[in-house]
Short mmCIF file of C-alpha atoms in Angstrom, two decimals:
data_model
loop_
_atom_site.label_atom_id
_atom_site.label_comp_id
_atom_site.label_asym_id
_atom_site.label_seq_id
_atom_site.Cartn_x
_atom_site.Cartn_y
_atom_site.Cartn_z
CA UNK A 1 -23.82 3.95 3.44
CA UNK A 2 -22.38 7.29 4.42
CA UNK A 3 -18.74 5.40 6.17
CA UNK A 4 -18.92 3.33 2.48
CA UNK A 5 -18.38 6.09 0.50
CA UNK A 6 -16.02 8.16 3.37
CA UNK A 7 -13.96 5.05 3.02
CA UNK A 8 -13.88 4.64 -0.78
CA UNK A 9 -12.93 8.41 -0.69
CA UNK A 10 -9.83 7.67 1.54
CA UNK A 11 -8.58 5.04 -0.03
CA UNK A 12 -9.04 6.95 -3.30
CA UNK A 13 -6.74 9.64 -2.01
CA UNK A 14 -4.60 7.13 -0.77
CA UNK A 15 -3.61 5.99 -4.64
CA UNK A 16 -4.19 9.06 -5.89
CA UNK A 17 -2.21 11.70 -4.19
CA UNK A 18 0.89 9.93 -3.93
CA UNK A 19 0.97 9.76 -7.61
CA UNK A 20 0.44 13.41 -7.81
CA UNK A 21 3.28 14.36 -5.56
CA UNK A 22 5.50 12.16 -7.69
CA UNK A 23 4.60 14.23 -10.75
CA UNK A 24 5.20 17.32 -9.69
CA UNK A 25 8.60 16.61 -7.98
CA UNK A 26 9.94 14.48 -10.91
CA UNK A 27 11.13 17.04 -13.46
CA UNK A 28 12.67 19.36 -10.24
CA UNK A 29 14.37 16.45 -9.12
CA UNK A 30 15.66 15.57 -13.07
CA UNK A 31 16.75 18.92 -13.46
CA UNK A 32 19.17 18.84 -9.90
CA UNK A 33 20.10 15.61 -9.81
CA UNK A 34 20.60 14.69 -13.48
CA UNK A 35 19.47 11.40 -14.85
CA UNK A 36 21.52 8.60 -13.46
CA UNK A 37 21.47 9.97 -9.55
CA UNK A 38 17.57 10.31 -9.95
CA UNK A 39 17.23 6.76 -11.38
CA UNK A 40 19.21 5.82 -8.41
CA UNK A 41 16.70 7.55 -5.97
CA UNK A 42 13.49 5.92 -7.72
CA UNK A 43 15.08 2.26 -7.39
CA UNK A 44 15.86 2.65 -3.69
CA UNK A 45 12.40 4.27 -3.28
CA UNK A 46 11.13 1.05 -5.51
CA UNK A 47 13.01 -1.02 -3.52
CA UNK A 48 11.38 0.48 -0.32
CA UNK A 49 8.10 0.26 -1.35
CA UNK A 50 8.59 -3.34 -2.63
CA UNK A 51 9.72 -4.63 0.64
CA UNK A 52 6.80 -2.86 2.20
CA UNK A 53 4.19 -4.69 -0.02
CA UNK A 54 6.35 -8.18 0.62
CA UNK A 55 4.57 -8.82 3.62
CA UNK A 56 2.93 -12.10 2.90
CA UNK A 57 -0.26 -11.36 3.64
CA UNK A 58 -0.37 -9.74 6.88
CA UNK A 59 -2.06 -6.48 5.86
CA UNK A 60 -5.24 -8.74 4.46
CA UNK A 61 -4.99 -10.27 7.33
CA UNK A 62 -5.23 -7.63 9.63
CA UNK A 63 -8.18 -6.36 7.31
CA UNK A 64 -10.17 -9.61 7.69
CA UNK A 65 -9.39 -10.54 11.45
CA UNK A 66 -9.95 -7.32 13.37
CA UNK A 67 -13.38 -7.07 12.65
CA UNK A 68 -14.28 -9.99 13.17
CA UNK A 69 -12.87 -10.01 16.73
CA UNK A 70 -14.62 -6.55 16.87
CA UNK A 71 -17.62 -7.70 15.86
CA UNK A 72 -18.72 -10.49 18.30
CA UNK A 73 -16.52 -7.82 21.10
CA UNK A 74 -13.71 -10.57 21.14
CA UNK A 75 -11.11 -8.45 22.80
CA UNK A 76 -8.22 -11.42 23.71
CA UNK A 77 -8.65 -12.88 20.07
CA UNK A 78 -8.19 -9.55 18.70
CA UNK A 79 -5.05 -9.01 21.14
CA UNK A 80 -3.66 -12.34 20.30
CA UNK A 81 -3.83 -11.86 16.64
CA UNK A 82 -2.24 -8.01 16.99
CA UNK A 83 0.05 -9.66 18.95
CA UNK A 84 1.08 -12.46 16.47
CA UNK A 85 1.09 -9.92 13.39
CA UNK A 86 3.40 -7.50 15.11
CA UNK A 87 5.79 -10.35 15.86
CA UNK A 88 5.85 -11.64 12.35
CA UNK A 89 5.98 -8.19 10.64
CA UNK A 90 9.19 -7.55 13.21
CA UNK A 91 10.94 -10.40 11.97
CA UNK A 92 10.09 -10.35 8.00
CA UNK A 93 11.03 -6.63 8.63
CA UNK A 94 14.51 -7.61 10.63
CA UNK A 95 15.15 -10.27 7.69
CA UNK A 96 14.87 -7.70 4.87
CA UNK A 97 17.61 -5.43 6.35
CA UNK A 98 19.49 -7.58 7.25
CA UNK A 99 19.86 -8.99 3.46
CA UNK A 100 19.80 -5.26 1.94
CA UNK A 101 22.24 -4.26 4.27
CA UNK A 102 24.99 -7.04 3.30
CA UNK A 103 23.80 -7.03 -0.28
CA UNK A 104 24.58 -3.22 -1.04
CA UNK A 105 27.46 -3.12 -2.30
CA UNK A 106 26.61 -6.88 -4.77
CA UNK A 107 23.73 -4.86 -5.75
CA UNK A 108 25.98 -1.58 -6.82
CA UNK A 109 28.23 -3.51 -8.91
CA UNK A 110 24.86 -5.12 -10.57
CA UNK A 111 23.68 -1.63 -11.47
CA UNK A 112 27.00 -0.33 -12.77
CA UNK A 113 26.79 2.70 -11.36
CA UNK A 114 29.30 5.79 -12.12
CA UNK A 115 32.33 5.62 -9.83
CA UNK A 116 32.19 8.98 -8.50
CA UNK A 117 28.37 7.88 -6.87
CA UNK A 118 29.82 4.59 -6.09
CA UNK A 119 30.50 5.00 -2.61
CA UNK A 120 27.45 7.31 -1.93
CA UNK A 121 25.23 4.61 -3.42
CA UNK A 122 26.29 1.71 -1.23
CA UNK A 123 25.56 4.11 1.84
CA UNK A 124 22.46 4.79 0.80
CA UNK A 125 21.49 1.60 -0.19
CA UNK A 126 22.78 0.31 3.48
CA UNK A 127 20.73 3.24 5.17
CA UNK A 128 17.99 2.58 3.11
CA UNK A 129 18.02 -1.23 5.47
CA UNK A 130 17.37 0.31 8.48
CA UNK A 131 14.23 1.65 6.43
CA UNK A 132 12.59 -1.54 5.92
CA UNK A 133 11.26 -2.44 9.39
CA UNK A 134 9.05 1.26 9.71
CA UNK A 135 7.91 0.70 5.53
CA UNK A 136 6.37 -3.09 6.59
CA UNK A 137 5.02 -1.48 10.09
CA UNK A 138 3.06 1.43 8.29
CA UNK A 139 1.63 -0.92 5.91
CA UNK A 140 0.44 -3.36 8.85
CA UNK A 141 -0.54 -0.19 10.77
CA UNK A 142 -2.61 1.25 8.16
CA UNK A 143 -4.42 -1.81 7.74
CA UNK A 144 -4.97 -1.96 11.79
CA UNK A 145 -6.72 1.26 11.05
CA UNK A 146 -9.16 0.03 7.96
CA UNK A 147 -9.84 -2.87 10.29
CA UNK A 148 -11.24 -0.56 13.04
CA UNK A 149 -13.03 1.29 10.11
CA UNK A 150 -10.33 3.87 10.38
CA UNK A 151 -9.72 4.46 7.09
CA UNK A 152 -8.59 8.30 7.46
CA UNK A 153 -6.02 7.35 9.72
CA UNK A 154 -5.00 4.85 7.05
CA UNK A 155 -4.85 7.86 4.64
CA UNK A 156 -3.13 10.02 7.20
CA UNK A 157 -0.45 7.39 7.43
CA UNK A 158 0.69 6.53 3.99
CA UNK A 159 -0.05 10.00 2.21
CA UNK A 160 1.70 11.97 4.97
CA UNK A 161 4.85 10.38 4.91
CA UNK A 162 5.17 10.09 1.07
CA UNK A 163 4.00 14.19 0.95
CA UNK A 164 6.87 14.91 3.87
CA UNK A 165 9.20 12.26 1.94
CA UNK A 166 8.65 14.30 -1.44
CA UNK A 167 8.64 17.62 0.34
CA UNK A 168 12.40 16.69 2.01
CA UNK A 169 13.57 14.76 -1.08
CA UNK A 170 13.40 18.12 -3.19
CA UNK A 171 14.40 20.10 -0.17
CA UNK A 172 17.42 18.60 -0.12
CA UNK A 173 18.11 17.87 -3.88
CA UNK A 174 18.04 21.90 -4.52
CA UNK A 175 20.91 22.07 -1.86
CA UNK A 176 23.32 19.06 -2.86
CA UNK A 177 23.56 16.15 -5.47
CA UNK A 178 23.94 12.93 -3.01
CA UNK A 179 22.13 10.26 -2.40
CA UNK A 180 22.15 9.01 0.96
CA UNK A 181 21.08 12.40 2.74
CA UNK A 182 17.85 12.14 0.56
CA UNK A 183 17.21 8.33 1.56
CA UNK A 184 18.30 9.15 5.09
CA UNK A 185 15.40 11.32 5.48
CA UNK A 186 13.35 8.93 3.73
CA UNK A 187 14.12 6.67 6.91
CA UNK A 188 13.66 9.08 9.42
CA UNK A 189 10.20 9.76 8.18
CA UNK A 190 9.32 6.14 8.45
CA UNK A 191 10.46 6.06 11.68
CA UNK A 192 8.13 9.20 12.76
CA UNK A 193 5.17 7.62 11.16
CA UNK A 194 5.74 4.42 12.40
CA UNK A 195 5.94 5.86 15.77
CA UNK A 196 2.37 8.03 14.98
CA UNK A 197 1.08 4.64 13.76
CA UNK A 198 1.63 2.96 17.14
CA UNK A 199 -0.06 5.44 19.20
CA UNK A 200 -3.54 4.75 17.69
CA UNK A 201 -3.04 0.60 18.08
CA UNK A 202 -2.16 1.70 22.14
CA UNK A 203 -4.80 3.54 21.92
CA UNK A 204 -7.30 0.14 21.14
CA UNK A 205 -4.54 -2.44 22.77
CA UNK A 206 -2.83 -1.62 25.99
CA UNK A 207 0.76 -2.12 25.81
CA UNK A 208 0.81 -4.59 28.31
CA UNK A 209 -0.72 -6.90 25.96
CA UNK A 210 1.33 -6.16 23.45
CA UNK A 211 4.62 -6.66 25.48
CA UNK A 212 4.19 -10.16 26.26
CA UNK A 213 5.29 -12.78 23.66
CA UNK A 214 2.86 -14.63 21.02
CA UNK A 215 1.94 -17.94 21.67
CA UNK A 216 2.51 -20.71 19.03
CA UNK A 217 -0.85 -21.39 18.11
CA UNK A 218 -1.62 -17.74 17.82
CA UNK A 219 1.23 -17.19 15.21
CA UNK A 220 0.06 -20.75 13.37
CA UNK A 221 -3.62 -19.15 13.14
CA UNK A 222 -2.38 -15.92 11.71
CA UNK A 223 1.03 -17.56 9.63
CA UNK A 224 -2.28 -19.97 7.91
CA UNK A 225 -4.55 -17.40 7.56
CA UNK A 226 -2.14 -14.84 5.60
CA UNK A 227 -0.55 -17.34 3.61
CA UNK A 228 -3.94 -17.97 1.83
CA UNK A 229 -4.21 -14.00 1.68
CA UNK A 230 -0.65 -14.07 -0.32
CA UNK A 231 -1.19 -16.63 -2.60
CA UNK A 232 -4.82 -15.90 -4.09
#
């Protein structure tokens, strides 16, 4: 009963204090940037967080499967379907940027932005690409952690990089009015917590596992399994 409510109170904190760090760094980051650059910054942090929730399915997945390999101590079906959820987030992940990356500057011209950000906005929405892969692997990481009944390491995850992320964002919108520095360090601080995410999986499946490559009916179990998690 006590782990119930721990992780209720997690995942609480895990809606909540995002939203709280957004509310407090809004009107500083109004005030420096002026209204059109700051719209700029929340679409390409939208457009982050969207392709991070895009992921068909796999985070349910990885919710519903790992304890039930846990449970009856099913340590290769667990590894198998780790295996097959890494390979699929990699590629969704790969897809995404590569798409963002040749749409920026289509996507620009859609949003008619001011000519003097012009050029700033394309980098940063081609930067912001390279940010896709770590924002799907945190959200399939996280959910490795609720899996294992984890869900502080969950918490740790996704409110640490989006209190660093607004930390930075304001950091550096005090000091200069562009764009792509801010969503460069966005990047860089999925990268680090992607990393941090990947230690605790090692830490339950050895890397040698993990290195090898999924076999076909592995990715068919989880590809099945995830698409019913996406559509209901």
């Amino acid at each position: 009963m006590i782990r119930i409510f721990k992780n209720g109170f997690y995942n609480l904190l895990t809606l909540v204090l995002p939203a709280l760090f957004m509310i407090v760094a809004t009107p500083l980051l109004i005030s420096w940037l002026g209204m059109e650059l700051f719209g700029l910054w929340i679409i390409c942090s939208t457009l982050l967080g969207l392709f991070g929730l895009l992921d068909f399915g796999l985070k349910e997945t990885a919710i519903a499967m790992i304890p039930k390999y846990s449970a009856v101590g099913d340590k290769p079906g667990l590894i198998a379907s780790v295996r097959s959820m890494l390979a699929l987030n990699l590629l969704m992940g790969a897809f995404s940027m590569l798409v963002l990356l040749i749409s920026a500057p289509t996507i620009v011209g859609i949003l008619s932005v001011s000519p003097r950000y012009v050029d700033d906005t394309i980098t940063a929405f081609q930067i912001l690409s390279f940010g896709l892969i770590p924002s799907l692997s945190i959200n399939l990481l996280s959910a490795f952690a609720m899996g294992h009944q984890r869900f502080d390491l969950s918490t740790y995850l996704i409110v640490g990089r989006n209190l660093l992320n607004t930390i930075g964002t304001v950091a550096i919108a005090a000091t200069t009015k562009r764009l792509a520095p801010m969503i460069t360090l966005s990047v860089m601080i999925s990268w680090l917590f992607m990393i941090l995410g990947f230690i605790f999986l090692l830490k339950a499946v050895p890397i040698r596992k993990l290195s090898s490559l999924p076999k076909a009916r592995e990715i068919k179990k989880v590809i099945s399994f995830s698409g019913y998690s996406f559509i209901t």
